[in-house]
XYZ file of C-alpha atoms in Angstrom:
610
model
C -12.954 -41.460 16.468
C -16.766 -41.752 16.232
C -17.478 -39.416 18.893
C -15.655 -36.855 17.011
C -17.946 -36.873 14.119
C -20.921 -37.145 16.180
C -20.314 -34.114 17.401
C -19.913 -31.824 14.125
C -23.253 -33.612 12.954
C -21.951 -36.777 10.844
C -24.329 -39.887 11.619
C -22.459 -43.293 11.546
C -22.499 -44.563 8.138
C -22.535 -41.504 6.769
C -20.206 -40.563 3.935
C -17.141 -37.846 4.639
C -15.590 -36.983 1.540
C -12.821 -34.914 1.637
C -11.049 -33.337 -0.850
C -7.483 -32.388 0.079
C -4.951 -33.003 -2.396
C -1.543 -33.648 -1.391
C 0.406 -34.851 -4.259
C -1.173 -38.001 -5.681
C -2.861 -38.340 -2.228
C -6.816 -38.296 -1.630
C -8.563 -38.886 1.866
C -11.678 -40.460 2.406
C -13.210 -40.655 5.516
C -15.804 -43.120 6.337
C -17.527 -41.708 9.271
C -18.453 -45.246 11.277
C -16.444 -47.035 13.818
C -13.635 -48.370 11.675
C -10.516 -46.800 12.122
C -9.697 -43.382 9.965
C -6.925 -44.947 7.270
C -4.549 -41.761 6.121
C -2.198 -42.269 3.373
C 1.544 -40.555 4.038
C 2.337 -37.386 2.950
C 4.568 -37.299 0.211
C 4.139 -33.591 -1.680
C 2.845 -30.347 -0.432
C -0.021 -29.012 -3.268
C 1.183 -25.435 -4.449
C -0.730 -23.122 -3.397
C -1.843 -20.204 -6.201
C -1.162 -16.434 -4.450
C -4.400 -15.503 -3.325
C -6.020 -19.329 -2.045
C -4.028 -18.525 1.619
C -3.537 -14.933 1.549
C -4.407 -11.878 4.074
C -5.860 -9.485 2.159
C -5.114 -5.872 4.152
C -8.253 -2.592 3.468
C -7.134 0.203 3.156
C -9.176 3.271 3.536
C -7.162 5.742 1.547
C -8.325 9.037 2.924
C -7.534 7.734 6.391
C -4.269 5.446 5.907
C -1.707 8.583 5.928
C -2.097 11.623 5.242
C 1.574 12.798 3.205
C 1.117 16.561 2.665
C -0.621 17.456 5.569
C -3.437 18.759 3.724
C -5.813 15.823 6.272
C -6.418 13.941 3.858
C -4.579 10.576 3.016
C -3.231 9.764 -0.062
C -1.356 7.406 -2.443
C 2.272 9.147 -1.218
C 1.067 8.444 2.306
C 0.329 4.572 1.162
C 3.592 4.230 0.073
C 5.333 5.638 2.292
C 3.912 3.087 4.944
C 4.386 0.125 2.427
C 6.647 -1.587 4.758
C 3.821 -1.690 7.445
C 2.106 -4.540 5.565
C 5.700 -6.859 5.602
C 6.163 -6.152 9.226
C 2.717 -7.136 10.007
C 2.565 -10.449 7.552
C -0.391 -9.352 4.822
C 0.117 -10.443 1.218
C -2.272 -8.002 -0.666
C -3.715 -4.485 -0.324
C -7.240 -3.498 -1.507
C -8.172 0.134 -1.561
C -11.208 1.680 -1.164
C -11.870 4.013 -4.726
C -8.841 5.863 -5.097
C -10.470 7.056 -8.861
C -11.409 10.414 -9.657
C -15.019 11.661 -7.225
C -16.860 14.601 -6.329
C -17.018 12.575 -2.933
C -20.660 13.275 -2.522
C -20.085 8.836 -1.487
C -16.296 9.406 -0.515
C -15.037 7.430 -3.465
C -18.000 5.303 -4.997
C -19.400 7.814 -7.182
C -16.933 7.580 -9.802
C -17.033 10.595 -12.139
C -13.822 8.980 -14.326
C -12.838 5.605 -14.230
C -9.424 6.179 -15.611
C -7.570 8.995 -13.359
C -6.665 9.312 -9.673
C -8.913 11.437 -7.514
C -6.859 14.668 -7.159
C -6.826 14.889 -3.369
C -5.097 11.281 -3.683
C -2.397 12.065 -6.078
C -1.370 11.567 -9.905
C -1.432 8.745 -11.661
C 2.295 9.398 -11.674
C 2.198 8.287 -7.479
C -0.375 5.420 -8.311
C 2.216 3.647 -10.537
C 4.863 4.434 -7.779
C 2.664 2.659 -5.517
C 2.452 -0.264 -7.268
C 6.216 -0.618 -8.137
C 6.801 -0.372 -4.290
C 4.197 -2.810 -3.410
C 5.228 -5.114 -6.145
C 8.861 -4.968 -5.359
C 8.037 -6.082 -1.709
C 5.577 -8.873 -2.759
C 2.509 -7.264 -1.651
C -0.697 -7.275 -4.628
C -2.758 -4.474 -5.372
C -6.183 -4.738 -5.260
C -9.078 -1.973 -6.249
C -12.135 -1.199 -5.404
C -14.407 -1.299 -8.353
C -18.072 0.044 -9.075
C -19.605 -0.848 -11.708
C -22.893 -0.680 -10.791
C -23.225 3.407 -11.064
C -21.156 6.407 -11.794
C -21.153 10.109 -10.501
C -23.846 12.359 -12.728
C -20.792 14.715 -12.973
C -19.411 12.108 -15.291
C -19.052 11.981 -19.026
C -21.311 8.781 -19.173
C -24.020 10.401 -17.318
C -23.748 13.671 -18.988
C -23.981 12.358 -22.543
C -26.436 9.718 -21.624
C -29.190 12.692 -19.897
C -28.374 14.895 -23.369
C -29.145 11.676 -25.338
C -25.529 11.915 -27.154
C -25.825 9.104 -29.784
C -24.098 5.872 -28.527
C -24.833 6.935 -24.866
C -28.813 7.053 -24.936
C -29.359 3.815 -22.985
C -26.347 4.266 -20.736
C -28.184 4.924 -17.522
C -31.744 3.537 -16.674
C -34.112 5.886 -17.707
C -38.260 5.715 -17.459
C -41.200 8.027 -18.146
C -43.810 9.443 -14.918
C -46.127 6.272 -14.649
C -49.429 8.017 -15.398
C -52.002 9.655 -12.625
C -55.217 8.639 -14.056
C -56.490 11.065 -11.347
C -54.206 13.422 -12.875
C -52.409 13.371 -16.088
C -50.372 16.895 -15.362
C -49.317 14.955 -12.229
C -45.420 13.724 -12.613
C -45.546 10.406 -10.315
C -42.054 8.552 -10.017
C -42.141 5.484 -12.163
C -42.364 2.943 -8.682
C -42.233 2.371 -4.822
C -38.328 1.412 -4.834
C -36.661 2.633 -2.033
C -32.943 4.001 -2.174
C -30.095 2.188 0.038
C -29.538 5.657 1.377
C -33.371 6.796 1.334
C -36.008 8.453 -0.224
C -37.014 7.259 -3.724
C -34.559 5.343 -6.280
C -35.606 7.754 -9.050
C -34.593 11.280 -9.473
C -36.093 13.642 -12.137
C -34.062 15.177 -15.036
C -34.794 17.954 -16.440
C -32.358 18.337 -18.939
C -33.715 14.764 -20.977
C -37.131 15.217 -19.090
C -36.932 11.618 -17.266
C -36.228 10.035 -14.129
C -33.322 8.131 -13.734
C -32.351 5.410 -11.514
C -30.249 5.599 -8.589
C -29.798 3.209 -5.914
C -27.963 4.631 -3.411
C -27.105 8.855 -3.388
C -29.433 10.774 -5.862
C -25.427 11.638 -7.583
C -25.064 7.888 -8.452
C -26.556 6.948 -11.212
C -27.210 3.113 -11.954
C -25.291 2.048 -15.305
C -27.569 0.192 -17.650
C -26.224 -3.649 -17.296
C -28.885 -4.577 -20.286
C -26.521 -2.365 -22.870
C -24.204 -4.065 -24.566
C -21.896 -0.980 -24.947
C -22.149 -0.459 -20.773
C -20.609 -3.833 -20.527
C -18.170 -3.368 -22.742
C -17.101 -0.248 -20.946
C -16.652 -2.103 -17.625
C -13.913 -4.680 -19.720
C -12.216 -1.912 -21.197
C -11.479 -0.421 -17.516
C -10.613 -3.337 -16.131
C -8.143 -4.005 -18.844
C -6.991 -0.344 -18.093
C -5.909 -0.933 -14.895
C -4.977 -5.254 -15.332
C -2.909 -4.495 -17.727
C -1.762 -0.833 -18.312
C -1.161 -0.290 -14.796
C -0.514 -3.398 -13.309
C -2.981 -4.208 -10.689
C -3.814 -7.664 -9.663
C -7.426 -7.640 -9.570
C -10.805 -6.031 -8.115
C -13.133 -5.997 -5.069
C -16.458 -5.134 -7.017
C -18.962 -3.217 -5.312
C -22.501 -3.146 -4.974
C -23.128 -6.218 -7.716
C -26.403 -7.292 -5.806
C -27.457 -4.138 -7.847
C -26.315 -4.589 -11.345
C -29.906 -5.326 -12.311
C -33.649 -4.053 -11.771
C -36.664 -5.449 -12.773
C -38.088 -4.749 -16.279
C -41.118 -2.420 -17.327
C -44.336 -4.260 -18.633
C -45.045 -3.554 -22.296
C -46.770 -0.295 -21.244
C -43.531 0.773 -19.264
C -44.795 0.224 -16.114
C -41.984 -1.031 -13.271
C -43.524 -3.440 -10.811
C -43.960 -1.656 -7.292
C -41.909 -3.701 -3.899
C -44.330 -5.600 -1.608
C -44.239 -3.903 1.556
C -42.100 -5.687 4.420
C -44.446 -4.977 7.130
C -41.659 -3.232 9.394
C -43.990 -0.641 10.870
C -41.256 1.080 12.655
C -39.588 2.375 9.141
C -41.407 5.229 7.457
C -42.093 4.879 3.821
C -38.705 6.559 2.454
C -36.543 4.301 4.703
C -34.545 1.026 3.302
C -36.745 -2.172 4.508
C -39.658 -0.419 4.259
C -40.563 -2.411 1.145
C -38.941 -5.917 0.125
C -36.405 -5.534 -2.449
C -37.131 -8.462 -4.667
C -37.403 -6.415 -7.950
C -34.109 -4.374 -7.100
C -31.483 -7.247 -6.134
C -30.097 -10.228 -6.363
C -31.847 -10.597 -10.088
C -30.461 -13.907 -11.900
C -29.085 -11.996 -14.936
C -26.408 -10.485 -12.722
C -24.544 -14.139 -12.652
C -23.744 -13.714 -15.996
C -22.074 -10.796 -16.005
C -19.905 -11.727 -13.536
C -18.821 -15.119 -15.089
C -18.557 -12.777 -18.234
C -15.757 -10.792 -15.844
C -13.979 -14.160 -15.045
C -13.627 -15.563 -18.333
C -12.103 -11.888 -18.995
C -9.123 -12.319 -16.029
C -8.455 -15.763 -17.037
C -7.741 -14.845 -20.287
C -5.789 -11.937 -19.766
C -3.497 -13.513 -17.505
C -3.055 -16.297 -20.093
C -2.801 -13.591 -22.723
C 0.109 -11.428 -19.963
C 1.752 -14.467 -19.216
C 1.199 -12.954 -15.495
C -0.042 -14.144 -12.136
C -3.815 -15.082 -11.306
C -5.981 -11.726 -11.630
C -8.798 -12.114 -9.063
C -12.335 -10.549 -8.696
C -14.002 -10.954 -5.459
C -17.443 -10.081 -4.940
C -19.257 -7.555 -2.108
C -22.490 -9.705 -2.515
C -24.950 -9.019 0.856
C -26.999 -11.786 0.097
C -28.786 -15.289 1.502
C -26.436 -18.058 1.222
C -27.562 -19.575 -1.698
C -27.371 -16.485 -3.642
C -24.291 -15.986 -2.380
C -22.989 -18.698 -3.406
C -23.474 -18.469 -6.813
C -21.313 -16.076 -6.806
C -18.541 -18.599 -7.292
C -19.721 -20.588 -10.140
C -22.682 -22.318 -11.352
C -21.208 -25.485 -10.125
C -21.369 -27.085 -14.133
C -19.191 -25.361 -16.677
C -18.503 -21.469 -15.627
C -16.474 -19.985 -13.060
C -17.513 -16.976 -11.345
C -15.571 -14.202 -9.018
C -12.896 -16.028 -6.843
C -15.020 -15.417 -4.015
C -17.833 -14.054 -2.702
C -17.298 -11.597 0.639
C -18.224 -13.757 3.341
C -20.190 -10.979 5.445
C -21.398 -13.450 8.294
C -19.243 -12.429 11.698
C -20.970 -8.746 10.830
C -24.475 -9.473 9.605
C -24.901 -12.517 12.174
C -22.515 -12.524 14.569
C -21.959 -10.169 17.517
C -21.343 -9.757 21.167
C -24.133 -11.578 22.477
C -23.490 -14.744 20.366
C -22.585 -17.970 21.923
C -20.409 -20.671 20.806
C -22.494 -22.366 19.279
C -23.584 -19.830 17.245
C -20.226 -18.977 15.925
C -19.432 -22.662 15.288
C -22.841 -22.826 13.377
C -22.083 -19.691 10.927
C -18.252 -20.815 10.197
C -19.765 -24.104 9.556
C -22.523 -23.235 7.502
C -20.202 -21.260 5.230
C -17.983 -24.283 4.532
C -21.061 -26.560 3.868
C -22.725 -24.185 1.128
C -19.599 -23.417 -0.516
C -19.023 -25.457 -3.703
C -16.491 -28.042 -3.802
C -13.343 -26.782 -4.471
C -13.818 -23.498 -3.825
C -12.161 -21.665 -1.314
C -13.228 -19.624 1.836
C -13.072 -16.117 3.322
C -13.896 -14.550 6.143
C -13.935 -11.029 6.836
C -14.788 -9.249 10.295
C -15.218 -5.817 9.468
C -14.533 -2.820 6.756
C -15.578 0.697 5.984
C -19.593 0.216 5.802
C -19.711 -1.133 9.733
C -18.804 -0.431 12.992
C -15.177 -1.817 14.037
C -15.108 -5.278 15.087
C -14.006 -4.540 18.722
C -17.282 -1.742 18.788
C -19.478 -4.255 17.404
C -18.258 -7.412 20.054
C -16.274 -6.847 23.212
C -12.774 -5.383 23.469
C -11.385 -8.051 25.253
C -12.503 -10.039 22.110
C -9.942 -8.789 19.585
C -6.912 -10.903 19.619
C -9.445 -14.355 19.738
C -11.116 -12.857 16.834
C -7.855 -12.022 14.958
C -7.107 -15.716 15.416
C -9.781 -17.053 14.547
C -9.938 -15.238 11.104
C -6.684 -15.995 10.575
C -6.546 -19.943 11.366
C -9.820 -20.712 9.323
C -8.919 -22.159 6.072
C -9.149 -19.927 3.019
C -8.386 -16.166 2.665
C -8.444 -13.217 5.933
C -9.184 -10.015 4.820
C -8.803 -7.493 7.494
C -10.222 -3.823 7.686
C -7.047 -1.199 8.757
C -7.269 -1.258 12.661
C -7.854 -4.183 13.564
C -4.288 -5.517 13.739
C -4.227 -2.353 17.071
C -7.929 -3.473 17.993
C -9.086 -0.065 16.934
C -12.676 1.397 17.939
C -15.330 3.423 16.479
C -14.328 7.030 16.453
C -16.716 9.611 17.902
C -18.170 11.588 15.411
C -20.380 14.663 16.159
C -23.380 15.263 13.879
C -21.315 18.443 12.817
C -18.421 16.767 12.005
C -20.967 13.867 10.103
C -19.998 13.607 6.348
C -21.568 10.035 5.406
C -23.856 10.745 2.882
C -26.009 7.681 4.538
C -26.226 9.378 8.132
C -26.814 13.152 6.568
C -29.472 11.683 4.039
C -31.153 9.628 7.083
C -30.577 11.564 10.583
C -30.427 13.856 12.238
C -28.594 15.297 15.587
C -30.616 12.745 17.891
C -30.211 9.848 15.667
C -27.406 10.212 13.024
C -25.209 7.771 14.444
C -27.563 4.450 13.706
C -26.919 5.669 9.967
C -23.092 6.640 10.396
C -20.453 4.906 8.792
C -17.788 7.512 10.319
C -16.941 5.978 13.041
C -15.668 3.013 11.397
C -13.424 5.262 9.014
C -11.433 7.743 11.333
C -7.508 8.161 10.776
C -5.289 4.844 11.764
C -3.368 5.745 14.838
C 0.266 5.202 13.836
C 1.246 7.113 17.044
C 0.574 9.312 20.349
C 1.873 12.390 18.420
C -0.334 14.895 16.560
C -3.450 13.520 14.854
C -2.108 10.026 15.768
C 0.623 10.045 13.307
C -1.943 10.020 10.547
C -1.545 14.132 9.758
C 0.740 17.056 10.352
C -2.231 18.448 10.273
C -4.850 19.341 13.591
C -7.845 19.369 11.734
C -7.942 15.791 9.749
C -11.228 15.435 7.426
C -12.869 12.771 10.019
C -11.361 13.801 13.631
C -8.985 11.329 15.357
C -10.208 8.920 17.306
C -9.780 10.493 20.818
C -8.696 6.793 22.669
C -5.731 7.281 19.509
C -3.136 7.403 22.685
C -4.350 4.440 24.519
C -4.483 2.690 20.935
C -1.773 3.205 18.587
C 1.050 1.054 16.378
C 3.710 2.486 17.636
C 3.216 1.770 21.703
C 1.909 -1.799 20.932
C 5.556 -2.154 18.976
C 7.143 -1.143 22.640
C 4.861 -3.001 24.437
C 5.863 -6.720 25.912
C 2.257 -8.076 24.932
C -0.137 -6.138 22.635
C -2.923 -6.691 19.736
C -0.238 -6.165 17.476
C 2.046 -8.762 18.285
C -0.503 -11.098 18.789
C -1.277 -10.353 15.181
C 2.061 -10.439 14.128
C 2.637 -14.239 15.966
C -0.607 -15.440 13.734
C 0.775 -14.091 10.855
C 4.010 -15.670 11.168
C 2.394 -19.313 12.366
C -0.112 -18.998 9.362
C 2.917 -18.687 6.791
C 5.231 -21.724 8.211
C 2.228 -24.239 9.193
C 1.030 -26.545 6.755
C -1.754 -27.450 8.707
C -3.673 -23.900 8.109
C -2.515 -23.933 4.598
C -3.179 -27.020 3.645
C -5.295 -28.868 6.836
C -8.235 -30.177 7.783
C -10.292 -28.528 10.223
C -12.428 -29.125 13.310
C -15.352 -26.392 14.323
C -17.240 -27.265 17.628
C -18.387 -25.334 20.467
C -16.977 -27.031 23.593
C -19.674 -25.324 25.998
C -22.376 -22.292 25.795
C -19.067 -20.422 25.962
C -15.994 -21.478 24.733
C -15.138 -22.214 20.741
C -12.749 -24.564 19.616
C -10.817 -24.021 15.743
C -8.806 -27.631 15.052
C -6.652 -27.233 12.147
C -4.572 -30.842 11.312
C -2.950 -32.459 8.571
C -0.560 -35.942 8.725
C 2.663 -35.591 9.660
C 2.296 -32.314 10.661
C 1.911 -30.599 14.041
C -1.909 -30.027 14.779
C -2.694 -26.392 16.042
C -6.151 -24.843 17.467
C -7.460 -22.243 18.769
C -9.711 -22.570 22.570
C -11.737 -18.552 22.122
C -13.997 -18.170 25.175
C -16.580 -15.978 23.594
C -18.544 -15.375 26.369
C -18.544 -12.450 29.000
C -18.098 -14.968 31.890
C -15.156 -17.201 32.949
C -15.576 -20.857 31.428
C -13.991 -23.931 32.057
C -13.588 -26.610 29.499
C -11.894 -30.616 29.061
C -9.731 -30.348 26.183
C -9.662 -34.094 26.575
C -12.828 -34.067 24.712
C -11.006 -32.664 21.544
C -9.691 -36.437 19.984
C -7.316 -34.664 17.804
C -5.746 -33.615 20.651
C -2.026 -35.542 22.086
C 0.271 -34.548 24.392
C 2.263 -32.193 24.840
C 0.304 -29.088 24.636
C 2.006 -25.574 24.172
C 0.935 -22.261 23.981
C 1.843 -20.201 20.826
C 0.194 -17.097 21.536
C -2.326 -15.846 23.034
C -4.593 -12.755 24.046
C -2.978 -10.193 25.771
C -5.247 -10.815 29.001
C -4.687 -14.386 29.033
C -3.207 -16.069 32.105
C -1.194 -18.424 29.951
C 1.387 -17.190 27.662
C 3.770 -18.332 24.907
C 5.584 -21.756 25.446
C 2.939 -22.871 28.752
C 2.059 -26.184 28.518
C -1.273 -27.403 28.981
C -1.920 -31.136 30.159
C -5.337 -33.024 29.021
C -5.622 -34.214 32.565
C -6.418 -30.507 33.647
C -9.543 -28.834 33.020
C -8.660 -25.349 31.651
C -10.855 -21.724 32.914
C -10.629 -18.997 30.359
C -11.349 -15.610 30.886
C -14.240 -14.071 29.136
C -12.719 -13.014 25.755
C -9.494 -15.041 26.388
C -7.933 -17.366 23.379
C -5.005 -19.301 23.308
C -3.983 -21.042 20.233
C -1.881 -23.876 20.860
C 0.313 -27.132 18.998
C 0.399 -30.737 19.793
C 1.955 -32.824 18.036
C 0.894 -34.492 14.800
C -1.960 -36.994 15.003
């Protein structure tokens, strides 16, 4: 076995901890040339609801649209509920569903306790739920804390200084022209996420206030006691009056800004030295004073102590909070816990196969991100992985198309939680999107007709394709709010049902072998690159059959010696596989053969235990 550990990095006499539990078991490996010792297997550790789960995102106003108005709703979530049981996903999470002018489709929040009224009534939210719950799927929301819509209450009060609401928002003074002093300068050189300037006049309380992303979304103040209070009492809202089983928080990188000197004075961003941004694009400056601040870890181990004690004050199941934190690793990780005495959100959004991965990426590379992950994170935690969602282009637009199913598997035989993005189950594309069809605030703020579409998150959010019929089976309706996808009868649910081999039952046969394996529940794993090219995913636990997944991620046949893989005994068979490969379900492979792989092609496959 020491040429197995040589290869993921171990030196001999170094030290392997690992910490599986299984029952009063505990392994440790001792990475030299004495034999690995395992203890038998004598009880399966449960497992709490989320630690193994595929968490499903849903894009509301493009899931399905019920009264043909082209817009989806809550009635048109329902009414598909049974979609997420057919295709093997435990939880939901939906983008905002709460009331919005929409200038940010959702995350300008303009009341935190009602349904947006294209969506529904509170009334079809609760049905929802009950339907969800009643076919064990969870409910997960979308959350932003970090700002609200100036069309809301909070913002309205706070810019009319209504006592008790003064110091709701982040407010500052014109820093001073000494040149001059009738001269109104904004108070600093921050840069919006969506440019243009982070600070937007008032004239009503004669102030600028603080927004980082759309001028309509106002950034709470996170050093006001009665702000955080206000983010407990609507998560308690919707934990426990209407039953939801946690959060995705947005935008938490955000939840503080640097302070003002003693003469109210922000600090001004270094510049990056990118000299192909102008001066009112995002990266023109560093963001050290607008992200990522220390004080936000707090707050959000504040948040967990809150859903651990309501679910020991309910009596219910685990209420998670799991973090959108774009971040570098260390700072990401944090986002867990500080590793002593406080836990923090569940997990952090693992945003690595978008902002590191992509279509030019080798083996190696992939095996180095996955790995890098699972070496940061703190013991005990657990993983995620997550390949695309609203803010990006689709995961087949972003690597190859004959990439999807190898991707699909490899998300879902990694240990920890999948989340997948609605689409990718069908290997949906990016949509086409004209610049007069464009309604992403980013893209409109930032483009124009030649350029638009290097700011555009539309493409990435046009209607599921449920079917070849009108509007893809999303709308009885021609004209949807983002047009259909125009490949929608190429790519659709419905045909990949009919079909002998598709994305979907790929998907469907990963689903099924991640619920009745122990070894990707409860396993140890194996991350290598067997070539430039080709990937391999070992997932094994005693007593247990062993299954992996070979992904050639390259754009060129490979050929690899899946002798070379130790964990490996005969016989091998084929589970599944993607829908181009030349081996299907139930081949066997033998380790005396060298095996070529398409470029693109996967095959996940058992062998018996080791």
């Amino acid at each position: 076995m020491a040429s197995l550990w040589k290869t993921v990095g171990i030196g001999i006499g170094a030290l392997l901890v690992v910490g599986l539990v299984v029952g009063s078991m505990t392994w440790a490996i001792l990475a030299s040339r004495s034999p690995i010792i395992e203890a038998p297997v004598t009880e399966i550790k449960p497992l709490d609801w989320w630690e193994h789960a595929i968490i499903y995102q849903i894009y509301p106003r493009s899931f399905q649209d019920s009264d043909g108005d082209g817009i989806g709703d809550l009635k048109g979530i329902t009414s598909r509920m049974e979609h997420f049981v057919e295709t093997g996903v435990d939880a939901i999470w939906m983008s905002p569903i709460f009331e919005s002018p929409m200038i940010d489709f959702g995350y300008d929040i303009s009341n935190f306790y009602e349904i947006h009224h294209e969506y529904g009534t509170m009334a079809d939210f609760e049905e929802l739920v009950a339907k969800a719950h009643e076919l064990g799927i969870k409910v997960l929301l979308d959350y932003v804390p970090n700002h609200a819509s100036t069309e809301s209450l909070y913002f309205k009060n706070s810019e009319a200084r209504v006592p008790g609401y003064e110091d709701y928002f982040v407010w500052a003074d014109p820093r001073p022209n000494p040149l001059n002093q009738s001269d109104r300068l904004v108070p600093s050189n921050w840069i919006s996420q969506f440019g243009g300037s982070v600070w937007e006049w008032s004239e009503v309380r004669q102030q600028f206030y603080l927004h980082q992303f759309a001028v309509e979304q106002a950034d709470f103040n996170f050093r006001h006691q009665a702000v955080k209070d206000e983010m407990i009492n609507i998560m308690t809202f919707w934990i426990k009056e209407k039953g939801v089983d946690g959060f995705r928080v947005d935008a938490i990188p955000h939840l503080f800004e640097a302070k003002p000197d003693e003469n109210g004075i922000y600090p001004d961003e270094p510049l990056s030295g990118n000299m192909f941004l102008n001066p009112d694009q995002p990266g023109y400056t560093t963001q050290i004073h607008v992200r990522d601040l220390i004080e936000l870890y707090d707050v959000v181990y504040e948040w967990r102590d809150f859903v651990d004690r309501l679910k020991e004050e309910m009596g219910s199941n685990t209420k998670i909070l799991l973090a959108e934190a774009y971040a570098n690793i260390t700072m990401t990780m944090l986002y867990y816990g500080n590793e002593r005495d406080r836990e923090g959100a569940h997990f952090p959004f693992n945003f690595d196969f978008i902002t590191s991965l992509s279509a030019s990426s080798n083996a190696r590379d992939f095996a180095f991100m996955i790995n890098r992950w699972l070496t940061y994170m703190p013991y005990g935690r657990i993983a995620n992985w997550v390949f695309g969602n609203h803010d990006n282009n689709r995961m087949p637009s972003r690597f190859r198309e004959n990439m999807v199913d190898g991707l699909n598997a490899l998300n879902l035989m990694l240990p920890g939680v999948a989340v997948t993005y609605q689409g990718e189950e069908i290997g949906m594309r990016d949509g086409y999107v004209s610049w007069n069809d464009t309604v992403d605030v980013a893209a409109c703020n930032q483009g124009n007709p030649d350029n638009y579409l290097q700011f555009s998150r539309d493409p990435a959010r046009t209607p599921f394709h449920w079917d070849g019929t009108v509007s893809a089976g999303f709308s009885t309706n021609t004209s949807t709010w983002l047009p259909v996808a125009q490949d929608f009868r190429e790519i659709n649910l419905l045909s990949q049902k009919i079909a002998f081999r598709s994305h979907y039952k790929v998907y469907q046969d990963l689903t099924s072998l991640r619920r009745e394996s122990r070894a990707l529940s409860h396993g140890l794993y194996l991350i290598r690159a067997l070539s430039e090219f080709t990937l391999v995913l070992v997932r094994h636990l005693p007593t247990f059959d062993t299954y992996a997944l070979v992904f050639n991620v390259g754009s060129v046949n490979d050929t690899v010696d899946l002798s070379r893989v130790e964990l490996f005994a005969e016989p091998l068979t084929v589970v599944t596989s993607s829908i181009h490969a030349t081996r299907g379900r139930r081949d066997t492979i033998s380790l005396d053969e060298t095996v070529t792989l398409l470029p693109g092609e996967a095959l996940v496959i058992r062998a018996p235990p080791t």
